[in-house]
Structure formats: C-alpha cells, structure tokens
Coordinates of C-alpha atoms (C1' of nucleotides) in Angstrom, one line a residue:
Chain K
M166 CA -39.4 -4.2 -5.8
K167 CA -37.0 -1.4 -8.4
A168 CA -37.7 -1.4 -11.6
L169 CA -34.4 -3.8 -13.3
K170 CA -32.4 -1.1 -15.5
S171 CA -32.1 -1.7 -19.6
P172 CA -29.4 -3.7 -20.4
V173 CA -27.5 -1.8 -21.6
T174 CA -27.3 0.5 -18.6
V175 CA -25.6 -2.2 -17.0
T176 CA -23.2 -2.8 -19.1
T177 CA -22.5 0.4 -19.7
R178 CA -22.3 1.3 -16.2
E179 CA -20.4 -1.7 -15.4
H180 CA -17.5 -1.3 -18.4
I181 CA -17.1 2.6 -16.8
L182 CA -16.7 0.6 -13.3
R183 CA -13.8 -2.6 -14.8
Q184 CA -11.8 0.9 -16.6
A185 CA -11.7 2.6 -13.0
I186 CA -11.0 -0.4 -11.2
T187 CA -7.9 -1.4 -13.5
L188 CA -6.7 2.1 -13.7
F189 CA -7.3 2.8 -9.1
A190 CA -5.5 0.1 -8.1
A191 CA -2.6 1.3 -11.0
S192 CA -1.9 4.9 -10.0
G193 CA -4.0 5.2 -6.9
Y194 CA -7.2 7.5 -6.7
E195 CA -5.7 10.3 -6.5
G196 CA -3.2 9.5 -9.2
V197 CA -6.5 9.2 -11.8
S198 CA -8.0 12.1 -13.3
M199 CA -12.3 11.5 -14.5
R200 CA -10.7 12.5 -17.9
H201 CA -8.3 9.1 -18.1
I202 CA -11.2 7.0 -17.2
A203 CA -13.2 8.8 -19.6
S204 CA -10.7 8.2 -21.7
A205 CA -10.4 4.6 -21.4
V206 CA -13.3 4.1 -21.5
G207 CA -13.2 5.5 -24.8
T208 CA -16.0 8.9 -23.7
S209 CA -15.7 11.6 -22.3
A210 CA -15.6 13.4 -18.7
A211 CA -18.9 14.9 -18.6
A212 CA -20.2 11.6 -19.5
L213 CA -19.3 10.3 -16.9
Y214 CA -20.9 12.6 -14.6
H215 CA -24.5 10.7 -16.0
H216 CA -23.3 7.3 -14.2
F217 CA -22.2 8.6 -10.7
P218 CA -22.6 12.3 -9.3
D219 CA -19.1 12.6 -8.5
K220 CA -15.6 11.4 -8.1
P221 CA -16.0 9.4 -4.8
T222 CA -18.4 8.0 -5.3
L223 CA -17.5 6.8 -8.7
Y224 CA -14.9 5.5 -6.4
L225 CA -16.6 3.6 -4.2
E226 CA -18.9 1.8 -6.4
A227 CA -15.7 0.6 -7.9
I228 CA -14.4 -1.1 -5.0
R229 CA -17.9 -2.5 -4.1
F230 CA -17.2 -4.0 -7.8
A231 CA -14.1 -4.7 -7.0
F232 CA -14.7 -7.1 -4.0
A233 CA -18.1 -8.1 -5.1
D234 CA -18.2 -11.6 -4.2
K235 CA -14.2 -12.1 -3.3
S236 CA -15.4 -14.8 -0.4
A237 CA -17.4 -17.0 -2.5
T238 CA -14.9 -20.1 -3.3
L239 CA -13.4 -19.2 0.0
R240 CA -17.0 -20.0 1.3
E241 CA -17.1 -23.3 -0.3
V242 CA -13.8 -25.0 1.5
M243 CA -17.0 -25.1 4.5
A244 CA -18.9 -26.9 2.9
K245 CA -16.6 -29.9 2.7
E246 CA -16.3 -32.2 5.2
T247 CA -13.0 -33.0 5.0
H248 CA -10.0 -33.4 8.3
P249 CA -9.6 -29.8 8.8
A250 CA -5.7 -29.7 8.1
E251 CA -7.0 -30.5 4.6
R252 CA -9.3 -28.1 4.6
L253 CA -6.9 -25.0 6.4
Y254 CA -4.8 -26.2 3.2
D255 CA -7.8 -26.0 0.9
F256 CA -8.2 -22.6 2.2
I257 CA -5.1 -22.0 2.0
R258 CA -5.0 -22.8 -2.0
R259 CA -7.6 -20.7 -2.7
F260 CA -6.8 -18.1 -1.0
T261 CA -3.4 -17.4 -2.4
Q262 CA -4.8 -18.1 -6.7
M263 CA -7.4 -15.8 -5.6
V264 CA -4.3 -13.0 -4.6
Y265 CA -2.5 -14.2 -7.0
A266 CA -5.1 -14.1 -10.4
D267 CA -6.2 -10.5 -9.3
P268 CA -3.5 -7.9 -9.3
A269 CA -5.8 -4.9 -9.3
F270 CA -7.9 -6.8 -6.0
L271 CA -5.0 -6.9 -4.4
K272 CA -2.8 -4.0 -4.4
L273 CA -6.5 -1.9 -4.1
V274 CA -7.2 -3.8 -1.1
H275 CA -3.4 -2.3 0.1
R276 CA -4.7 1.2 -1.3
E277 CA -7.8 1.3 1.1
L278 CA -5.3 -0.2 4.4
L279 CA -3.4 3.0 3.6
D280 CA -5.6 5.4 2.5
G281 CA -9.2 3.7 3.6
D282 CA -11.7 6.3 5.7
T283 CA -13.9 5.1 7.6
E284 CA -16.4 4.2 4.9
R285 CA -14.3 3.1 2.6
M286 CA -12.6 0.7 5.8
K287 CA -16.5 -1.0 6.6
V288 CA -16.3 -1.8 2.9
L289 CA -13.3 -3.1 2.8
V290 CA -13.9 -5.2 6.3
T291 CA -17.9 -5.9 4.9
H292 CA -17.2 -7.2 1.3
V293 CA -13.5 -8.6 2.5
F294 CA -12.6 -9.5 5.3
A295 CA -15.4 -10.6 7.2
E296 CA -15.9 -13.7 5.8
T297 CA -13.0 -14.6 5.2
R298 CA -11.9 -14.0 8.6
Q299 CA -15.2 -15.5 9.9
I300 CA -14.3 -19.4 8.1
L301 CA -10.2 -19.3 8.6
K302 CA -11.5 -18.8 12.7
G303 CA -13.5 -21.9 12.2
L304 CA -10.5 -23.8 10.8
I305 CA -8.1 -22.5 14.1
R306 CA -11.3 -23.1 16.0
E307 CA -10.8 -26.7 15.7
L308 CA -6.9 -26.8 14.8
A309 CA -5.1 -24.5 17.6
P310 CA -7.3 -23.5 20.6
D311 CA -4.3 -22.8 22.6
W312 CA -3.1 -19.9 19.8
D313 CA -5.0 -15.9 20.1
E314 CA -7.2 -16.6 17.3
T315 CA -6.6 -12.5 16.2
L316 CA -2.9 -13.2 16.1
L317 CA -2.8 -16.5 14.8
M318 CA -5.7 -15.3 11.7
T319 CA -3.5 -11.6 10.2
S320 CA -0.2 -14.0 10.3
I321 CA -2.1 -16.6 8.0
I322 CA -3.5 -13.9 6.0
G323 CA 0.1 -11.7 6.1
L324 CA 2.1 -15.1 5.1
V325 CA 0.4 -15.3 1.7
I326 CA -0.6 -11.5 1.3
H327 CA 3.4 -10.5 1.0
H328 CA 4.5 -12.7 -1.2
Y329 CA 2.2 -11.1 -3.7
E330 CA 2.8 -6.9 -2.1
T331 CA 6.4 -7.9 -2.6
A332 CA 6.2 -10.0 -6.1
T333 CA 7.4 -6.7 -8.1
L334 CA 10.3 -5.9 -6.0
R335 CA 11.7 -8.9 -5.6
S336 CA 13.0 -9.0 -9.1
F337 CA 15.0 -6.5 -8.1
L338 CA 16.0 -8.6 -5.4
P339 CA 19.4 -11.9 -5.1
G340 CA 18.1 -15.4 -5.9
S341 CA 14.3 -14.7 -6.8
Q342 CA 12.7 -17.2 -9.4
P343 CA 10.0 -17.3 -11.1
G344 CA 8.5 -20.5 -9.6
H345 CA 8.5 -18.0 -5.9
E346 CA 5.5 -16.5 -7.4
D347 CA 3.5 -19.0 -8.9
P348 CA 0.3 -20.0 -6.5
E349 CA 1.0 -23.9 -5.6
T350 CA 4.3 -23.1 -4.6
V351 CA 3.7 -20.8 -2.6
A352 CA 0.7 -22.2 -1.5
R353 CA 2.9 -25.6 -0.7
H354 CA 5.0 -23.7 0.9
V355 CA 2.8 -21.4 3.2
N356 CA 0.9 -24.5 4.4
R357 CA 3.9 -26.7 5.6
F358 CA 5.3 -23.7 7.6
I359 CA 1.6 -23.8 9.3
Q360 CA 1.0 -27.3 9.3
H361 CA 4.4 -27.5 11.3
A362 CA 4.0 -24.1 13.6
L363 CA 0.7 -25.3 14.7
G364 CA 1.9 -28.8 15.0
I365 CA -0.7 -31.0 12.9
A366 CA 2.2 -32.5 10.9
A367 CA 5.2 -33.9 11.4
P368 CA 8.2 -32.1 10.0
A369 CA 9.5 -32.8 6.4
D370 CA 8.6 -36.0 4.5
E371 CA 5.7 -34.4 2.5
W372 CA 7.8 -33.1 -0.2
P373 CA 9.4 -34.9 -2.7
D374 CA 12.9 -35.3 -2.4
G375 CA 15.3 -31.8 -3.1
V376 CA 12.2 -29.6 -3.4
K377 CA 12.3 -27.3 -0.8
V378 CA 9.1 -25.3 -0.3
Chain A
M267 CA 36.3 16.4 -1.1
K268 CA 33.9 18.3 -0.3
A269 CA 32.7 21.4 1.2
L270 CA 30.1 20.7 4.1
K271 CA 27.7 23.1 3.9
S272 CA 26.4 25.3 6.7
P273 CA 24.5 24.1 9.8
V274 CA 21.7 26.7 8.9
T275 CA 21.3 24.8 5.2
V276 CA 21.4 21.3 6.2
T277 CA 18.4 22.0 9.9
T278 CA 16.2 23.9 7.2
R279 CA 17.2 20.6 4.1
E280 CA 16.2 18.4 7.3
H281 CA 13.3 20.8 8.2
I282 CA 11.6 20.3 4.3
L283 CA 12.6 16.5 4.3
R284 CA 11.0 15.7 8.3
Q285 CA 7.2 17.5 6.7
A286 CA 7.6 15.7 3.8
I287 CA 8.4 12.1 4.9
T288 CA 5.5 12.8 7.0
L289 CA 3.0 14.3 4.7
F290 CA 3.8 11.6 1.7
A291 CA 3.3 8.5 4.5
A292 CA 0.4 10.5 5.4
S293 CA -1.6 11.1 1.6
G294 CA 0.4 9.8 -1.1
Y295 CA 2.7 11.5 -3.8
E296 CA 0.2 12.7 -5.5
G297 CA -1.9 13.4 -2.4
V298 CA 0.6 16.0 -1.5
S299 CA 1.1 19.5 -3.1
M300 CA 4.0 21.6 -2.6
R301 CA 2.2 24.0 -1.7
H302 CA 0.9 21.5 1.6
I303 CA 4.8 21.1 2.5
A304 CA 5.4 25.1 1.8
S305 CA 3.2 24.9 4.6
A306 CA 3.7 22.1 7.0
V307 CA 7.4 23.6 6.6
G308 CA 6.5 27.2 7.8
T309 CA 7.2 28.9 4.1
S310 CA 6.2 29.4 0.5
A311 CA 6.3 26.3 -2.3
A312 CA 8.9 28.4 -4.1
A313 CA 11.2 28.9 -1.7
L314 CA 11.0 25.0 -2.2
Y315 CA 12.7 25.1 -5.3
H316 CA 15.7 26.8 -3.8
H317 CA 16.5 23.1 -2.1
F318 CA 15.7 20.8 -4.2
P319 CA 14.8 21.2 -8.6
D320 CA 11.1 19.6 -8.7
K321 CA 8.6 17.3 -7.2
P322 CA 10.5 14.1 -7.8
T323 CA 13.3 14.8 -6.5
L324 CA 12.3 16.0 -3.2
Y325 CA 10.3 12.8 -3.3
L326 CA 13.2 11.0 -4.0
E327 CA 15.2 12.7 -1.5
A328 CA 13.1 12.1 1.4
I329 CA 12.2 8.7 0.8
R330 CA 15.9 7.9 1.1
F331 CA 16.0 9.9 4.8
A332 CA 13.5 7.8 5.7
F333 CA 15.2 4.9 4.3
A334 CA 18.2 5.4 5.7
D335 CA 20.2 3.4 8.1
K336 CA 17.0 1.4 9.0
S337 CA 18.6 -2.0 9.1
A338 CA 21.2 -0.3 11.9
T339 CA 19.2 -1.8 14.8
L340 CA 18.8 -5.4 13.1
R341 CA 23.0 -5.0 12.2
E342 CA 23.7 -5.6 15.9
V343 CA 21.6 -8.8 16.3
M344 CA 24.6 -10.7 13.5
A345 CA 27.2 -9.5 16.5
K346 CA 25.9 -11.5 19.0
E347 CA 27.7 -15.0 19.4
T348 CA 24.0 -16.1 20.8
H349 CA 22.5 -19.4 19.7
P350 CA 21.1 -18.5 16.4
A351 CA 17.3 -19.2 17.4
E352 CA 18.0 -16.3 20.2
R353 CA 19.6 -14.3 17.5
L354 CA 16.9 -15.3 15.3
Y355 CA 14.5 -14.0 18.0
D356 CA 15.7 -10.9 18.9
F357 CA 15.7 -10.5 14.9
I358 CA 11.9 -10.5 15.1
R359 CA 12.0 -8.1 18.3
R360 CA 14.2 -5.8 17.0
F361 CA 12.4 -6.0 13.4
T362 CA 8.6 -5.9 15.2
Q363 CA 10.1 -2.7 17.0
M364 CA 11.5 -0.6 14.4
V365 CA 7.9 -1.3 12.5
Y366 CA 5.5 -0.8 15.5
A367 CA 7.9 2.3 16.4
D368 CA 8.0 4.5 12.7
P369 CA 4.5 4.0 11.3
A370 CA 5.6 6.4 8.4
F371 CA 7.9 4.3 7.8
L372 CA 5.3 1.5 7.1
K373 CA 3.6 3.1 5.0
L374 CA 6.3 4.9 2.7
V375 CA 7.4 1.3 2.4
H376 CA 3.8 0.2 1.6
R377 CA 3.7 3.6 -1.3
E378 CA 6.9 2.4 -2.4
L379 CA 6.0 -1.3 -3.1
L380 CA 2.5 0.4 -4.9
D381 CA 3.6 2.9 -7.2
G382 CA 7.6 2.8 -7.0
D383 CA 9.5 2.6 -10.9
T384 CA 12.5 0.8 -11.3
E385 CA 14.5 4.1 -9.0
R386 CA 12.7 3.7 -6.4
M387 CA 12.8 0.2 -6.5
K388 CA 16.3 0.5 -6.7
V389 CA 15.8 2.9 -3.8
L390 CA 14.4 1.2 -1.4
V391 CA 16.3 -2.5 -1.8
T392 CA 19.1 -0.3 -1.1
H393 CA 18.4 0.9 1.9
V394 CA 16.1 -1.4 3.4
F395 CA 16.3 -5.0 1.7
A396 CA 18.8 -5.6 0.4
E397 CA 20.8 -5.8 5.0
T398 CA 17.9 -7.0 6.5
R399 CA 17.8 -9.6 3.7
Q400 CA 20.4 -10.8 3.9
I401 CA 21.2 -10.5 8.3
L402 CA 17.5 -13.3 8.0
K403 CA 19.5 -14.9 5.5
G404 CA 22.7 -16.0 7.7
L405 CA 20.1 -17.3 10.0
I406 CA 18.0 -19.0 8.2
R407 CA 21.0 -21.1 7.2
E408 CA 22.0 -22.3 10.3
L409 CA 17.8 -23.1 11.4
A410 CA 16.1 -24.2 8.6
P411 CA 18.7 -25.7 5.6
D412 CA 15.9 -27.7 4.6
W413 CA 13.6 -25.4 3.6
D414 CA 13.5 -22.6 -0.1
E415 CA 15.7 -19.7 1.5
T416 CA 13.6 -16.7 -0.6
L417 CA 10.5 -18.7 -0.1
L418 CA 11.2 -18.8 3.6
M419 CA 12.7 -15.1 4.3
T420 CA 9.5 -13.5 2.5
S421 CA 7.0 -15.6 4.6
I422 CA 8.7 -14.7 7.6
I423 CA 8.9 -10.5 7.6
G424 CA 5.2 -11.2 5.6
L425 CA 4.8 -12.2 9.3
V426 CA 5.1 -9.4 11.1
I427 CA 4.7 -6.8 9.0
H428 CA 1.0 -7.7 8.1
H429 CA 0.2 -7.0 12.2
Y430 CA 0.7 -3.4 11.2
E431 CA -0.5 -3.1 7.8
T432 CA -4.0 -3.9 8.9
A433 CA -3.3 -2.1 12.3
T434 CA -6.4 1.1 11.3
L435 CA -8.1 -2.3 9.7
R436 CA -8.4 -4.5 12.7
S437 CA -10.0 -1.6 14.6
F438 CA -13.5 -2.3 12.7
L439 CA -12.9 -6.1 13.3
P440 CA -14.6 -8.0 15.4
G441 CA -12.7 -10.0 18.5
S442 CA -9.5 -7.0 17.9
Q443 CA -7.6 -5.9 21.6
P444 CA -5.1 -3.1 22.0
G445 CA -2.6 -5.5 23.3
H446 CA -2.2 -6.8 19.6
E447 CA -0.6 -3.9 18.5
D448 CA 2.2 -4.3 21.2
P449 CA 5.6 -5.1 19.7
E450 CA 6.7 -7.6 22.4
T451 CA 3.3 -10.0 22.5
V452 CA 3.2 -9.6 18.2
A453 CA 6.8 -10.7 18.4
R454 CA 6.5 -13.5 21.0
H455 CA 3.6 -14.7 18.6
V456 CA 5.5 -14.8 15.9
N457 CA 8.8 -15.9 17.1
R458 CA 6.8 -19.6 18.8
F459 CA 4.7 -19.7 15.1
I460 CA 8.2 -19.4 13.3
Q461 CA 9.6 -21.8 15.7
H462 CA 7.4 -24.3 16.0
A463 CA 7.4 -24.0 11.9
L464 CA 11.4 -24.7 11.7
G465 CA 11.2 -27.1 14.1
I466 CA 13.4 -25.1 16.5
A467 CA 11.5 -25.4 20.4
A468 CA 9.3 -28.0 21.0
P469 CA 5.7 -26.8 21.1
A470 CA 3.9 -24.9 24.3
D471 CA 5.8 -24.8 27.7
E472 CA 8.1 -21.5 26.8
W473 CA 4.6 -19.1 27.9
P474 CA 3.1 -18.9 31.6
D475 CA -0.3 -21.0 31.4
G476 CA -3.7 -18.7 30.0
V477 CA -1.4 -16.4 27.7
K478 CA -2.2 -17.0 24.3
V479 CA 0.2 -15.8 21.4
Chain J
dG117 C1' 17.1 32.3 1.1
dT118 C1' 12.6 33.9 1.0
dC119 C1' 9.2 36.4 -0.9
dT120 C1' 4.8 38.1 -3.9
dA121 C1' 3.1 37.4 -9.0
dT122 C1' 2.5 35.1 -12.5
dA123 C1' 2.8 31.7 -16.1
dA124 C1' 0.6 26.8 -18.4
dG125 C1' -2.0 23.5 -17.5
dC126 C1' -5.0 20.4 -15.7
dA127 C1' -8.2 18.6 -12.0
dG128 C1' -13.6 18.8 -10.7
dA129 C1' -17.8 19.7 -12.1
dT130 C1' -21.5 21.9 -14.8
dA131 C1' -25.1 23.8 -18.5
dG132 C1' -26.5 23.7 -22.2
dA133 C1' -27.3 21.9 -27.9
dC134 C1' -28.8 17.1 -29.8
Chain F
dG48 C1' -26.8 9.3 -22.8
dT49 C1' -23.0 11.7 -25.0
dC50 C1' -21.5 15.1 -26.3
dT51 C1' -18.6 20.7 -26.5
dA52 C1' -17.9 24.7 -24.0
dT53 C1' -16.1 26.8 -20.0
dC54 C1' -16.5 27.7 -14.8
dT55 C1' -12.8 27.9 -10.8
dG56 C1' -9.2 26.7 -8.4
dC57 C1' -5.5 24.2 -7.4
dT58 C1' -1.1 22.2 -9.7
dT59 C1' 4.1 22.6 -10.9
dA60 C1' 7.2 25.5 -11.5
dT61 C1' 9.7 30.5 -12.9
dA62 C1' 11.0 35.3 -12.2
dG63 C1' 12.5 38.6 -10.5
dA64 C1' 12.3 42.0 -6.1
dC65 C1' 14.9 42.5 -1.3

DNA sequence: GTCTATAAGCAGATAGAC
DNA sequence: GTCTATCTGCTTATAGAC
C-alpha cells in the first residue's frame, strides 16, 4: 500500500490540473504553454516540472482528471427498476445535463477525438465511453432489439452532443433562441425523437399544446 | 473587373492551399508551422510570404478554399420534384457521402467549432452551414411542421456527423465493424431513424430480413 | 517568385540557489 | 517546493540577393 501524500501536495497538484484543464479545453494542447499554465496557477513554469516530468504527462494527467468519474451519474440510471423507456429518458436527461454543465469536458473530448494518439484514445475510452456505452447498450437491448446496437448507440450520443458542440456557432445562425441550449428542452426534444424512432411511444400527445421540441 | 492572374500563379497558390488544408486538418492551426507547409509544398517558408501576408490569412484562405461549394451536391436535392420523404433520404445520403468522402473537411469544421473566432465562425456559416440548413429547413417544413425547426435540424445533422467524428475512436471500442463507417449503411440507418421519428414511414418492412440498421 | 540569412521572441526543459 | 537564470531549438516574419 502506498503512503498517502501530504494534503498540501495533493492540493497544489490538483490546482495545477484544474487550471490546465480549463486552458487546454479552451486553446488545445499546442495552444497552451507551460508558462500560461504557471501564470494561471500563480507560479513559475519551472515549478510545474517539480509536479510533472514534462508537458505531455501533465496533459495526460489533466484529461485523466477531467474525465474521472464522468459516468457516475449515468450509472445511477441502471439502479432503478422503472420501465426501460423511462430509464432511457433518465439517461438522456442526465447525459444532456452533464454535457451542458461542463463545457470544458465536452471540448476536451472533441479535442481528443481530433488529436488523440493511441494512448490518449484509450484514456477516453476507459474513462468516458466504455461505461456510458455499456449502460446505453443495456437499455437498447431491451427497447430496440431489432436495431444495430453500435449504430444506434452512436446515433443517440451524437443526437445529444451535437446540440452543444454547435452552441457557439448557432448564435451566428438565424432562428436560434437561448432556449435551444437549455438542457431540459434539448433532453425532451431528443427523447421525443428517440422514442418515436424506436416506436416506444405514439407520436404527439406527450407535450402541452404549442410547445415544440 | 479584376485582371485574371496568370495560370501559373493560381496553381502555385492552390498548391499551397491544398497542402495547408491537409496539414491544418490533421494538426490544427497551432500544430502546423509555416515551415511544415513549405516543406509539404516543396519550397521555403519565406516563399509562402510572397503568396500570403501572414499565417492567419493563409489559414483563413485555406478554410475558405476547403469550404467552398460544399453545399453544391445538397442543392441538387431541391431541384427534384419527388416526394419530400424521398428528398430527405436523398439529402441524408448525399450529406453522409460528403462527410465520409472528405475527412479533412469534417476535421476542419470541428476545429473551427472549437477554435473559431467571430470572423472564422462567419466563414463556417456562410460557406457550409447557411445553405445546408436552408435546404434541410425546407424539407422539415413539409415533413415535420409540428417539430421545432432549429432543434430538429441540429439533431439531424448531428445524427450523421457523429458517426464520423468518432470513427477513429470506435476502433478502440468493442463491437465495432468496418461496415459501420460505410456511408450507405450509415445513411440507411440514419434515414430509418429519422423517418420513424417523424412518423413518415411505418416501422420495419423497408429493409431485407436480417439486415440491422 | 524563390532563395539564404537573419532578426526577435517564445517554446520546453534544466541547473542550482534558497 | 519554488525561485531566477539560462540553454537550445523552433516560431513568425523580414531583408535583400538573384
């Protein structure tokens, strides 16, 4: 068993990682220098090298930290014994909320999808995608056995994510409203879309008159 | 009216832009130096400054070039007078094919969604999103008047795109098959998904037995 | 229109004082 | 554990020859 590090050490390290996450999410690996991170932390670049051997390692630790426990809230979905369709809606809502509440997380995921090498892809799979897709797979098997699992999982995840990866862009497009970013609105829309697609609910009738989702 | 540049000049300029597009798509703006581009073109970095005043301008010209005429094939969809549901499928197929056939294009779009400033976002809107969404909007108005236009457009685009932004990642996931990247397979899957969601076709029956999409 | 040479600055990373 | 100072190499961009 490893000896615990002193509380002060852990805090400094975490402080660095949190600042690094924000900066890397905003500007990418190449767009952030050790000096930038040091400046955000309030220390010198040389001091960072006391905590991390080099920049690639600092980045790897940062995404590990940013991706840690991201499936936790989704895991709770499976603890309930409600109807599968209800659990799927629960999944959609929690997933949408997660993506909405942590824009840095979504940005880092997309940067990894663009730039990740084999090792970093494995971090992404292990910490983020593996359990998320496992949970979703369970729901799909119950609700839509006649669909291709992989294609359907990818579609459902993309259906949610795309609303937030284009959030900045849509402010430049006509017809955009602030409500289109609201996680509850997006979740209801996506849920209606999926339920009708999979033939779970009959079209219309679930939402009050005049509310388009 | 401007005088036409000599053919040789145009070719050199285009040659630079094409190499720049490939490199920027692969490694991002910060990840590519003028020397990298010069090396790919087979010239010196200094020579690039004869064709473009600075790196930001070269990048801007590169994405303008990469995004030029991207809606052309989608425009043809509206020329036909077939049933709207058939035109929507036509749209999905063309769009899927476009995203599949030009991975550099999709990567550049995603890099702009992450890093684009106001000016670059406007390039993205003008060259790529404006007409694509205009075409899609026309189809949606006919087929699904009771849905929120903006939410539904975003969902449909995301439904296609996400299959290809995760293409590299999925090779690290269980259950992935080469067929899941095939544009015809993805288009059929997405089309089935959308048609059922919008209540256009009755579930099942369109595809041969045993083929899951 | 492309070259070599060079300027000025920032990058990652290290040495050694405290 | 953090500092200042520094090394080396790469960055954008320019000057001027050909």
